[in-house]
PDB file of C-alpha atoms in Angstrom:
ATOM      1  CA  MET B   1      -3.392  12.129  19.202  1.00 53.00           C
ATOM      2  CA  GLY B   2      -2.132  14.656  16.748  1.00 58.00           C
ATOM      3  CA  LEU B   3      -2.554  14.862  13.002  1.00 73.00           C
ATOM      4  CA  GLU B   4      -3.731  11.661  11.346  1.00 88.00           C
ATOM      5  CA  TYR B   5      -4.057  11.025   7.660  1.00 94.00           C
ATOM      6  CA  GLN B   6      -6.246   8.753   5.571  1.00 94.00           C
ATOM      7  CA  VAL B   7      -4.057   6.289   3.668  1.00 95.00           C
ATOM      8  CA  MET B   8      -5.182   5.110   0.230  1.00 95.00           C
ATOM      9  CA  GLY B   9      -3.711   2.435  -2.002  1.00 95.00           C
ATOM     10  CA  LYS B  10      -3.820   1.470  -5.668  1.00 96.00           C
ATOM     11  CA  ILE B  11      -2.472  -1.602  -7.444  1.00 97.00           C
ATOM     12  CA  VAL B  12      -0.198  -0.261 -10.170  1.00 98.00           C
ATOM     13  CA  GLU B  13       1.521  -3.404 -11.492  1.00 98.00           C
ATOM     14  CA  ILE B  14       1.462  -7.187 -11.244  1.00 98.00           C
ATOM     15  CA  ARG B  15       4.827  -8.675 -12.262  1.00 96.00           C
ATOM     16  CA  GLY B  16       5.456 -12.222 -13.381  1.00 94.00           C
ATOM     17  CA  SER B  17       2.401 -13.763 -15.066  1.00 92.00           C
ATOM     18  CA  GLY B  18       0.412 -10.622 -14.392  1.00 92.00           C
ATOM     19  CA  LYS B  19      -2.041 -12.605 -12.312  1.00 94.00           C
ATOM     20  CA  CYS B  20      -2.422 -12.250  -8.533  1.00 95.00           C
ATOM     21  CA  SER B  21      -3.349 -15.488  -6.743  1.00 92.00           C
ATOM     22  CA  TYR B  22      -5.652 -13.481  -4.428  1.00 94.00           C
ATOM     23  CA  GLY B  23      -7.479 -12.007  -7.437  1.00 95.00           C
ATOM     24  CA  HIS B  24      -6.292  -8.442  -7.299  1.00 95.00           C
ATOM     25  CA  GLN B  25      -6.301  -6.437 -10.554  1.00 96.00           C
ATOM     26  CA  VAL B  26      -4.212  -3.493 -11.732  1.00 98.00           C
ATOM     27  CA  GLY B  27      -6.178  -0.273 -11.106  1.00 97.00           C
ATOM     28  CA  GLU B  28      -7.956  -1.443  -7.906  1.00 95.00           C
ATOM     29  CA  THR B  29      -8.017   1.254  -5.221  1.00 94.00           C
ATOM     30  CA  PHE B  30      -8.735   0.807  -1.561  1.00 92.00           C
ATOM     31  CA  GLU B  31      -8.470   2.576   1.840  1.00 91.00           C
ATOM     32  CA  CYS B  32      -5.761   1.193   4.083  1.00 88.00           C
ATOM     33  CA  LYS B  33      -6.933   0.405   7.599  1.00 80.00           C
ATOM     34  CA  GLU B  34      -5.444  -1.264  10.696  1.00 69.00           C
ATOM     35  CA  MET B  35      -7.996  -4.103  10.253  1.00 64.00           C
ATOM     36  CA  GLY B  36     -10.376  -5.003   7.509  1.00 66.00           C
ATOM     37  CA  SER B  37      -8.637  -3.655   4.432  1.00 68.00           C
ATOM     38  CA  ALA B  38      -9.898  -5.223   1.223  1.00 78.00           C
ATOM     39  CA  ILE B  39      -6.545  -6.684   0.335  1.00 86.00           C
ATOM     40  CA  CYS B  40      -4.696  -9.937   0.697  1.00 89.00           C
ATOM     41  CA  GLN B  41      -3.338 -10.628   4.205  1.00 89.00           C
ATOM     42  CA  TRP B  42       0.183 -11.227   2.842  1.00 91.00           C
ATOM     43  CA  ALA B  43       0.131  -7.876   1.100  1.00 92.00           C
ATOM     44  CA  GLN B  44      -1.377  -6.214   4.171  1.00 91.00           C
ATOM     45  CA  ASN B  45       1.508  -7.496   6.260  1.00 92.00           C
ATOM     46  CA  SER B  46       4.008  -5.939   3.807  1.00 94.00           C
ATOM     47  CA  ILE B  47       2.168  -2.629   3.661  1.00 94.00           C
ATOM     48  CA  PHE B  48       1.458  -2.186   7.379  1.00 92.00           C
ATOM     49  CA  PRO B  49       4.875  -0.656   8.436  1.00 95.00           C
ATOM     50  CA  PHE B  50       4.651   1.903   5.598  1.00 96.00           C
ATOM     51  CA  TYR B  51       0.960   2.529   6.295  1.00 94.00           C
ATOM     52  CA  THR B  52       1.752   3.401   9.895  1.00 94.00           C
ATOM     53  CA  VAL B  53       4.396   5.980   8.946  1.00 96.00           C
ATOM     54  CA  LEU B  54       2.120   7.624   6.378  1.00 96.00           C
ATOM     55  CA  LYS B  55      -0.870   7.597   8.717  1.00 95.00           C
ATOM     56  CA  PHE B  56       0.844   9.483  11.507  1.00 94.00           C
ATOM     57  CA  GLY B  57       2.776  12.029   9.434  1.00 94.00           C
ATOM     58  CA  GLY B  58       6.169  10.351   9.359  1.00 95.00           C
ATOM     59  CA  LYS B  59       8.623  10.634   6.495  1.00 94.00           C
ATOM     60  CA  PHE B  60      11.010   8.364   4.573  1.00 95.00           C
ATOM     61  CA  PRO B  61      14.194  10.372   3.896  1.00 94.00           C
ATOM     62  CA  TRP B  62      14.838   8.725   0.549  1.00 95.00           C
ATOM     63  CA  LEU B  63      11.524   9.722  -1.011  1.00 95.00           C
ATOM     64  CA  LYS B  64      11.145  12.814  -3.113  1.00 95.00           C
ATOM     65  CA  ASP B  65       7.374  12.978  -2.347  1.00 96.00           C
ATOM     66  CA  PRO B  66       6.844  12.337   1.388  1.00 94.00           C
ATOM     67  CA  ASP B  67       3.175  11.587   0.831  1.00 97.00           C
ATOM     68  CA  ARG B  68       3.447   8.766  -1.716  1.00 97.00           C
ATOM     69  CA  LEU B  69       5.431   5.484  -2.036  1.00 98.00           C
ATOM     70  CA  GLN B  70       5.341   2.042  -3.630  1.00 98.00           C
ATOM     71  CA  VAL B  71       5.581  -1.262  -1.829  1.00 97.00           C
ATOM     72  CA  SER B  72       5.087  -4.801  -3.009  1.00 97.00           C
ATOM     73  CA  CYS B  73       3.621  -8.042  -1.773  1.00 95.00           C
ATOM     74  CA  PRO B  74       5.989 -10.953  -0.962  1.00 94.00           C
ATOM     75  CA  ASP B  75       4.814 -13.314  -3.795  1.00 94.00           C
ATOM     76  CA  PRO B  76       8.018 -14.003  -5.661  1.00 93.00           C
ATOM     77  CA  ALA B  77       6.306 -15.332  -8.810  1.00 94.00           C
ATOM     78  CA  ASN B  78       3.625 -12.618  -9.187  1.00 95.00           C
ATOM     79  CA  VAL B  79       4.727  -9.494  -7.295  1.00 96.00           C
ATOM     80  CA  VAL B  80       1.858  -7.071  -6.817  1.00 97.00           C
ATOM     81  CA  VAL B  81       3.046  -3.457  -6.617  1.00 98.00           C
ATOM     82  CA  PHE B  82       0.925  -1.115  -4.582  1.00 97.00           C
ATOM     83  CA  GLU B  83       1.161   2.667  -4.571  1.00 98.00           C
ATOM     84  CA  LEU B  84       0.249   4.187  -1.233  1.00 97.00           C
ATOM     85  CA  TRP B  85      -0.514   7.870  -0.506  1.00 98.00           C
ATOM     86  CA  ARG B  86      -1.847   9.870   2.336  1.00 96.00           C
ATOM     87  CA  GLU B  87      -4.566  12.509   2.410  1.00 95.00           C
ATOM     88  CA  LYS B  88      -5.471  14.875   5.165  1.00 90.00           C
ATOM     89  CA  LYS B  89      -8.677  13.872   6.912  1.00 82.00           C
TER      90      LYS B  89
END
């Protein structure tokens, strides 16, 4: 199936009150997976389209670093910001 990457994530910021209702903390790292990631399902839903592009070698034309990006969860009161990056398997 061509080149696949491992996609990793890290929580870099929690806006608003600084408290995630799911319990995430700044500095947590995790491996992104199709199923079973150790993150909130709402956040996983926001991350998934970006995860897929990173996993299969795609690029976002507006990014300076094609291997790293930030995406946030949909909680409007306490936005959790995730940094995602890909690594060769």
